[in-house]
Amino acid sequence: MSTPDASEAPGPASLPAAHTTTRDDAVDRILDAAYELFSRRGIRAVGVDQLIERSGVSKATFQRHFPSKDDLVLAFLALRDQMWTVDMIISDARSRGNTAEEQLLAIFDVFGDWFQREDFEACSFINVLLEMGREHPLGKASIGYLARIRGHIQELAEEAGLERTEEFARSWHILMKGSIISATEGDLLASKRAQQMAAWLIEQHKGQNRAVTA
């Protein structure tokens, strides 16, 4: 199974240099500023004037590349999907396990490291969805990116030979989102608690013959 296409959707709080490779230096600076400010402060609390000041571009340059603030938020969400979901969570988890089952569980090891960081900023897709609402275009985009995360989980579940993989991915995603919220509350062991429940969930979705122990 492949993950949902990017067309289905309209880590770190600052943009690493490796990702500032767009066609225009002004775009790089605007996205860098947006990534930092939106990740930490949310959407409504950040004004266009702040973004222009932080990025060091003129208002005309800003509006030429991003005619509206929503356009910039959509670009931020797309960047967040690549940097956080793909590069940080999924790629790192895959590198930590030899099997798909180990890679699934390693997601919570990645989370554990992330939760300990001083720049831990929770999940921007959840934050934007809660802030803007599910009917707002930015809320709908966030829902799309959350669905993409479930797509990655379902793909790993299928590689692991689990059953009812769509149901599994939805349940697994609840553990992911719940651990993020718990870590935001200050529970630095949230990833370990979620990982234990995740191991139980895997057992529930193994084939009947595999799930029975001698």
PDB file of C-alpha atoms in Angstrom:
ATOM      1  CA  MET A   1       0.000   0.000   0.000  1.00  0.00           C
ATOM      2  CA  SER A   2       1.207   3.511  -0.761  1.00  0.00           C
ATOM      3  CA  THR A   3       0.644   6.528   1.417  1.00  0.00           C
ATOM      4  CA  PRO A   4      -2.064   9.000   0.356  1.00  0.00           C
ATOM      5  CA  ASP A   5      -1.108  11.343  -2.458  1.00  0.00           C
ATOM      6  CA  ALA A   6      -0.149  14.884  -1.548  1.00  0.00           C
ATOM      7  CA  SER A   7      -3.142  16.135  -3.547  1.00  0.00           C
ATOM      8  CA  GLU A   8      -5.401  14.724  -0.832  1.00  0.00           C
ATOM      9  CA  ALA A   9      -4.135  17.393   1.496  1.00  0.00           C
ATOM     10  CA  PRO A  10      -4.539  21.006   0.334  1.00  0.00           C
ATOM     11  CA  GLY A  11      10.250  18.409  14.476  1.00  0.00           C
ATOM     12  CA  PRO A  12      12.087  20.943  15.093  1.00  0.00           C
ATOM     13  CA  ALA A  13      10.861  24.503  15.482  1.00  0.00           C
ATOM     14  CA  SER A  14      13.364  26.140  13.144  1.00  0.00           C
ATOM     15  CA  LEU A  15      14.065  25.224   9.566  1.00  0.00           C
ATOM     16  CA  PRO A  16      17.353  23.307   9.087  1.00  0.00           C
ATOM     17  CA  ALA A  17      19.703  24.580   6.420  1.00  0.00           C
ATOM     18  CA  ALA A  18      19.342  21.316   4.505  1.00  0.00           C
ATOM     19  CA  HIS A  19      15.722  22.171   3.792  1.00  0.00           C
ATOM     20  CA  THR A  20      16.225  25.742   2.632  1.00  0.00           C
ATOM     21  CA  THR A  21      16.581  24.764  -1.009  1.00  0.00           C
ATOM     22  CA  THR A  22      13.665  26.535  -2.672  1.00  0.00           C
ATOM     23  CA  ARG A  23      13.991  28.557  -5.873  1.00  0.00           C
ATOM     24  CA  ASP A  24      14.131  31.953  -4.239  1.00  0.00           C
ATOM     25  CA  ASP A  25      16.119  33.094  -1.214  1.00  0.00           C
ATOM     26  CA  ALA A  26      13.186  35.266  -0.126  1.00  0.00           C
ATOM     27  CA  VAL A  27      10.915  32.211  -0.079  1.00  0.00           C
ATOM     28  CA  ASP A  28      13.462  30.376   2.049  1.00  0.00           C
ATOM     29  CA  ARG A  29      13.552  33.201   4.564  1.00  0.00           C
ATOM     30  CA  ILE A  30       9.769  33.544   4.682  1.00  0.00           C
ATOM     31  CA  LEU A  31       9.306  29.799   5.186  1.00  0.00           C
ATOM     32  CA  ASP A  32      12.015  29.740   7.836  1.00  0.00           C
ATOM     33  CA  ALA A  33      10.259  32.529   9.749  1.00  0.00           C
ATOM     34  CA  ALA A  34       6.855  30.910   9.284  1.00  0.00           C
ATOM     35  CA  TYR A  35       8.095  27.520  10.460  1.00  0.00           C
ATOM     36  CA  GLU A  36       9.490  28.948  13.661  1.00  0.00           C
ATOM     37  CA  LEU A  37       6.578  31.264  14.461  1.00  0.00           C
ATOM     38  CA  PHE A  38       3.673  29.011  13.468  1.00  0.00           C
ATOM     39  CA  SER A  39       5.196  25.982  15.217  1.00  0.00           C
ATOM     40  CA  ARG A  40       5.562  27.843  18.489  1.00  0.00           C
ATOM     41  CA  ARG A  41       2.770  30.421  18.551  1.00  0.00           C
ATOM     42  CA  GLY A  42       0.028  29.024  16.358  1.00  0.00           C
ATOM     43  CA  ILE A  43      -1.641  30.717  13.409  1.00  0.00           C
ATOM     44  CA  ARG A  44      -3.842  33.536  14.678  1.00  0.00           C
ATOM     45  CA  ALA A  45      -1.212  34.856  17.094  1.00  0.00           C
ATOM     46  CA  VAL A  46       1.253  35.489  14.257  1.00  0.00           C
ATOM     47  CA  GLY A  47       0.626  38.490  12.031  1.00  0.00           C
ATOM     48  CA  VAL A  48       1.869  39.193   8.535  1.00  0.00           C
ATOM     49  CA  ASP A  49       3.905  42.134   9.808  1.00  0.00           C
ATOM     50  CA  GLN A  50       5.743  39.819  12.224  1.00  0.00           C
ATOM     51  CA  LEU A  51       6.475  37.380   9.421  1.00  0.00           C
ATOM     52  CA  ILE A  52       7.780  40.163   7.186  1.00  0.00           C
ATOM     53  CA  GLU A  53       9.965  41.564   9.974  1.00  0.00           C
ATOM     54  CA  ARG A  54      11.345  38.153  10.949  1.00  0.00           C
ATOM     55  CA  SER A  55      12.083  37.128   7.344  1.00  0.00           C
ATOM     56  CA  GLY A  56      13.639  40.476   6.409  1.00  0.00           C
ATOM     57  CA  VAL A  57      11.765  40.851   3.128  1.00  0.00           C
ATOM     58  CA  SER A  58       9.632  43.695   1.848  1.00  0.00           C
ATOM     59  CA  LYS A  59       5.841  43.557   2.000  1.00  0.00           C
ATOM     60  CA  ALA A  60       5.690  43.501  -1.787  1.00  0.00           C
ATOM     61  CA  THR A  61       8.086  40.542  -1.941  1.00  0.00           C
ATOM     62  CA  PHE A  62       6.095  38.700   0.706  1.00  0.00           C
ATOM     63  CA  GLN A  63       2.799  39.231  -1.097  1.00  0.00           C
ATOM     64  CA  ARG A  64       4.284  38.260  -4.435  1.00  0.00           C
ATOM     65  CA  HIS A  65       5.181  34.824  -3.107  1.00  0.00           C
ATOM     66  CA  PHE A  66       2.305  34.402  -0.638  1.00  0.00           C
ATOM     67  CA  PRO A  67      -0.733  36.509  -1.596  1.00  0.00           C
ATOM     68  CA  SER A  68      -2.500  35.568   1.640  1.00  0.00           C
ATOM     69  CA  LYS A  69      -1.487  34.363   5.064  1.00  0.00           C
ATOM     70  CA  ASP A  70      -3.420  31.149   4.450  1.00  0.00           C
ATOM     71  CA  ASP A  71      -1.211  30.458   1.419  1.00  0.00           C
ATOM     72  CA  LEU A  72       1.812  30.634   3.679  1.00  0.00           C
ATOM     73  CA  VAL A  73       0.217  28.406   6.315  1.00  0.00           C
ATOM     74  CA  LEU A  74      -0.496  25.770   3.650  1.00  0.00           C
ATOM     75  CA  ALA A  75       3.155  25.918   2.594  1.00  0.00           C
ATOM     76  CA  PHE A  76       4.188  25.577   6.240  1.00  0.00           C
ATOM     77  CA  LEU A  77       1.969  22.498   6.685  1.00  0.00           C
ATOM     78  CA  ALA A  78       3.431  20.883   3.573  1.00  0.00           C
ATOM     79  CA  LEU A  79       6.938  21.531   4.865  1.00  0.00           C
ATOM     80  CA  ARG A  80       5.986  20.214   8.279  1.00  0.00           C
ATOM     81  CA  ASP A  81       4.700  17.008   6.693  1.00  0.00           C
ATOM     82  CA  GLN A  82       8.026  16.414   4.969  1.00  0.00           C
ATOM     83  CA  MET A  83      10.282  17.412   7.845  1.00  0.00           C
ATOM     84  CA  TRP A  84       8.326  16.059  10.798  1.00  0.00           C
ATOM     85  CA  THR A  85       6.259  13.133   9.510  1.00  0.00           C
ATOM     86  CA  VAL A  86       8.547  11.752   6.817  1.00  0.00           C
ATOM     87  CA  ASP A  87      12.089  12.784   7.753  1.00  0.00           C
ATOM     88  CA  MET A  88      11.902  12.787  11.535  1.00  0.00           C
ATOM     89  CA  ILE A  89       9.275  10.226  12.539  1.00  0.00           C
ATOM     90  CA  ILE A  90       8.936   7.612   9.807  1.00  0.00           C
ATOM     91  CA  SER A  91      12.477   7.641   8.423  1.00  0.00           C
ATOM     92  CA  ASP A  92      14.054   7.641  11.881  1.00  0.00           C
ATOM     93  CA  ALA A  93      11.765   4.852  13.099  1.00  0.00           C
ATOM     94  CA  ARG A  94      12.569   2.733  10.040  1.00  0.00           C
ATOM     95  CA  SER A  95      16.280   3.150  10.694  1.00  0.00           C
ATOM     96  CA  ARG A  96      15.888   1.917  14.281  1.00  0.00           C
ATOM     97  CA  GLY A  97      14.226  -1.416  13.540  1.00  0.00           C
ATOM     98  CA  ASN A  98      15.076  -4.475  11.474  1.00  0.00           C
ATOM     99  CA  THR A  99      11.468  -5.527  10.972  1.00  0.00           C
ATOM    100  CA  ALA A 100       8.285  -3.608  10.297  1.00  0.00           C
ATOM    101  CA  GLU A 101       7.009  -4.503  13.761  1.00  0.00           C
ATOM    102  CA  GLU A 102      10.182  -3.157  15.369  1.00  0.00           C
ATOM    103  CA  GLN A 103       9.916  -0.023  13.230  1.00  0.00           C
ATOM    104  CA  LEU A 104       6.350   0.557  14.385  1.00  0.00           C
ATOM    105  CA  LEU A 105       7.386   0.353  18.025  1.00  0.00           C
ATOM    106  CA  ALA A 106      10.423   2.534  17.328  1.00  0.00           C
ATOM    107  CA  ILE A 107       8.073   5.414  16.524  1.00  0.00           C
ATOM    108  CA  PHE A 108       7.636   5.840  20.260  1.00  0.00           C
ATOM    109  CA  ASP A 109      11.407   5.749  20.802  1.00  0.00           C
ATOM    110  CA  VAL A 110      11.652   8.628  18.340  1.00  0.00           C
ATOM    111  CA  PHE A 111       8.869  10.366  20.243  1.00  0.00           C
ATOM    112  CA  GLY A 112      10.709   9.802  23.511  1.00  0.00           C
ATOM    113  CA  ASP A 113      13.775  11.631  22.201  1.00  0.00           C
ATOM    114  CA  TRP A 114      11.587  14.399  20.781  1.00  0.00           C
ATOM    115  CA  PHE A 115       9.639  14.863  24.020  1.00  0.00           C
ATOM    116  CA  GLN A 116      12.900  15.464  25.894  1.00  0.00           C
ATOM    117  CA  ARG A 117      14.013  18.268  23.619  1.00  0.00           C
ATOM    118  CA  GLU A 118      13.811  21.876  24.741  1.00  0.00           C
ATOM    119  CA  ASP A 119      12.246  22.827  21.394  1.00  0.00           C
ATOM    120  CA  PHE A 120       9.444  20.227  21.629  1.00  0.00           C
ATOM    121  CA  GLU A 121       6.441  21.986  20.113  1.00  0.00           C
ATOM    122  CA  ALA A 122       3.789  19.244  19.814  1.00  0.00           C
ATOM    123  CA  CYS A 123       2.010  18.405  16.558  1.00  0.00           C
ATOM    124  CA  SER A 124       1.308  21.363  14.301  1.00  0.00           C
ATOM    125  CA  PHE A 125      -1.440  19.487  12.446  1.00  0.00           C
ATOM    126  CA  ILE A 126      -3.352  18.935  15.684  1.00  0.00           C
ATOM    127  CA  ASN A 127      -2.666  22.489  16.812  1.00  0.00           C
ATOM    128  CA  VAL A 128      -3.881  24.059  13.572  1.00  0.00           C
ATOM    129  CA  LEU A 129      -6.943  21.809  13.446  1.00  0.00           C
ATOM    130  CA  LEU A 130      -7.950  22.742  16.991  1.00  0.00           C
ATOM    131  CA  GLU A 131      -7.207  26.415  16.446  1.00  0.00           C
ATOM    132  CA  MET A 132      -8.933  26.857  13.085  1.00  0.00           C
ATOM    133  CA  GLY A 133     -11.649  24.187  13.222  1.00  0.00           C
ATOM    134  CA  ARG A 134     -12.361  21.281  10.902  1.00  0.00           C
ATOM    135  CA  GLU A 135     -14.437  23.343   8.428  1.00  0.00           C
ATOM    136  CA  HIS A 136     -11.758  25.979   7.826  1.00  0.00           C
ATOM    137  CA  PRO A 137      -9.513  25.314   4.794  1.00  0.00           C
ATOM    138  CA  LEU A 138      -6.477  25.126   7.077  1.00  0.00           C
ATOM    139  CA  GLY A 139      -8.298  22.709   9.374  1.00  0.00           C
ATOM    140  CA  LYS A 140      -9.210  20.559   6.377  1.00  0.00           C
ATOM    141  CA  ALA A 141      -5.592  20.602   5.231  1.00  0.00           C
ATOM    142  CA  SER A 142      -4.480  19.505   8.695  1.00  0.00           C
ATOM    143  CA  ILE A 143      -6.974  16.628   8.615  1.00  0.00           C
ATOM    144  CA  GLY A 144      -5.468  15.592   5.295  1.00  0.00           C
ATOM    145  CA  TYR A 145      -1.950  15.539   6.709  1.00  0.00           C
ATOM    146  CA  LEU A 146      -3.088  13.572   9.743  1.00  0.00           C
ATOM    147  CA  ALA A 147      -4.580  11.050   7.313  1.00  0.00           C
ATOM    148  CA  ARG A 148      -1.192  10.822   5.597  1.00  0.00           C
ATOM    149  CA  ILE A 149       0.373   9.862   8.921  1.00  0.00           C
ATOM    150  CA  ARG A 150      -2.143   7.040   9.248  1.00  0.00           C
ATOM    151  CA  GLY A 151      -1.210   6.013   5.720  1.00  0.00           C
ATOM    152  CA  HIS A 152       2.424   5.566   6.753  1.00  0.00           C
ATOM    153  CA  ILE A 153       1.330   3.521   9.778  1.00  0.00           C
ATOM    154  CA  GLN A 154      -0.962   1.357   7.670  1.00  0.00           C
ATOM    155  CA  GLU A 155       1.883   0.715   5.248  1.00  0.00           C
ATOM    156  CA  LEU A 156       4.124  -0.485   8.087  1.00  0.00           C
ATOM    157  CA  ALA A 157       1.292  -2.621   9.459  1.00  0.00           C
ATOM    158  CA  GLU A 158       0.876  -4.311   6.094  1.00  0.00           C
ATOM    159  CA  GLU A 159       4.612  -4.925   5.877  1.00  0.00           C
ATOM    160  CA  ALA A 160       4.379  -6.528   9.338  1.00  0.00           C
ATOM    161  CA  GLY A 161       1.622  -8.846   8.118  1.00  0.00           C
ATOM    162  CA  LEU A 162      -0.972  -7.485  10.540  1.00  0.00           C
ATOM    163  CA  GLU A 163      -4.702  -7.823   9.989  1.00  0.00           C
ATOM    164  CA  ARG A 164      -7.328  -5.064   9.689  1.00  0.00           C
ATOM    165  CA  THR A 165      -4.598  -2.557   8.965  1.00  0.00           C
ATOM    166  CA  GLU A 166      -6.825   0.482   8.485  1.00  0.00           C
ATOM    167  CA  GLU A 167      -8.431  -0.105  11.879  1.00  0.00           C
ATOM    168  CA  PHE A 168      -4.959  -0.721  13.315  1.00  0.00           C
ATOM    169  CA  ALA A 169      -3.630   2.562  11.897  1.00  0.00           C
ATOM    170  CA  ARG A 170      -6.490   4.541  13.412  1.00  0.00           C
ATOM    171  CA  SER A 171      -5.972   2.971  16.835  1.00  0.00           C
ATOM    172  CA  TRP A 172      -2.200   3.429  16.597  1.00  0.00           C
ATOM    173  CA  HIS A 173      -2.661   7.075  15.656  1.00  0.00           C
ATOM    174  CA  ILE A 174      -4.730   7.602  18.796  1.00  0.00           C
ATOM    175  CA  LEU A 175      -1.724   6.409  20.805  1.00  0.00           C
ATOM    176  CA  MET A 176       0.571   8.756  18.895  1.00  0.00           C
ATOM    177  CA  LYS A 177      -1.672  11.785  19.346  1.00  0.00           C
ATOM    178  CA  GLY A 178      -2.417  10.947  22.966  1.00  0.00           C
ATOM    179  CA  SER A 179       1.258  10.638  23.852  1.00  0.00           C
ATOM    180  CA  ILE A 180       1.978  14.017  22.249  1.00  0.00           C
ATOM    181  CA  ILE A 181      -0.748  15.680  24.319  1.00  0.00           C
ATOM    182  CA  SER A 182       0.471  13.941  27.484  1.00  0.00           C
ATOM    183  CA  ALA A 183       4.037  15.078  26.798  1.00  0.00           C
ATOM    184  CA  THR A 184       2.739  18.615  26.314  1.00  0.00           C
ATOM    185  CA  GLU A 185       1.199  18.331  29.787  1.00  0.00           C
ATOM    186  CA  GLY A 186       4.660  17.457  31.099  1.00  0.00           C
ATOM    187  CA  ASP A 187       4.602  13.639  31.141  1.00  0.00           C
ATOM    188  CA  LEU A 188       8.070  12.839  29.827  1.00  0.00           C
ATOM    189  CA  LEU A 189       7.353   9.105  30.052  1.00  0.00           C
ATOM    190  CA  ALA A 190       4.343   9.373  27.759  1.00  0.00           C
ATOM    191  CA  SER A 191       6.176   7.665  24.899  1.00  0.00           C
ATOM    192  CA  LYS A 192       7.016   4.617  27.055  1.00  0.00           C
ATOM    193  CA  ARG A 193       3.436   4.307  28.272  1.00  0.00           C
ATOM    194  CA  ALA A 194       2.141   4.550  24.710  1.00  0.00           C
ATOM    195  CA  GLN A 195       4.719   2.053  23.465  1.00  0.00           C
ATOM    196  CA  GLN A 196       3.535  -0.541  25.973  1.00  0.00           C
ATOM    197  CA  MET A 197      -0.052  -0.140  24.785  1.00  0.00           C
ATOM    198  CA  ALA A 198       1.191  -0.216  21.188  1.00  0.00           C
ATOM    199  CA  ALA A 199       2.752  -3.643  21.749  1.00  0.00           C
ATOM    200  CA  TRP A 200      -0.601  -4.905  23.006  1.00  0.00           C
ATOM    201  CA  LEU A 201      -2.303  -3.448  19.946  1.00  0.00           C
ATOM    202  CA  ILE A 202       0.092  -5.252  17.615  1.00  0.00           C
ATOM    203  CA  GLU A 203      -0.763  -8.553  19.298  1.00  0.00           C
ATOM    204  CA  GLN A 204      -4.460  -7.875  18.765  1.00  0.00           C
ATOM    205  CA  HIS A 205      -3.913  -7.423  15.032  1.00  0.00           C
ATOM    206  CA  LYS A 206      -1.722 -10.430  14.381  1.00  0.00           C
ATOM    207  CA  GLY A 207      -3.190 -13.407  12.557  1.00  0.00           C
ATOM    208  CA  GLN A 208      -4.953 -15.978  14.748  1.00  0.00           C
ATOM    209  CA  ASN A 209      -2.140 -18.499  14.447  1.00  0.00           C
ATOM    210  CA  ARG A 210       0.534 -15.895  15.150  1.00  0.00           C
ATOM    211  CA  ALA A 211      -1.272 -14.382  18.116  1.00  0.00           C
ATOM    212  CA  VAL A 212      -1.559 -17.685  19.989  1.00  0.00           C
ATOM    213  CA  THR A 213       1.513 -18.401  22.075  1.00  0.00           C
ATOM    214  CA  ALA A 214       2.633 -21.869  23.049  1.00  0.00           C
TER     215      ALA A 214
END
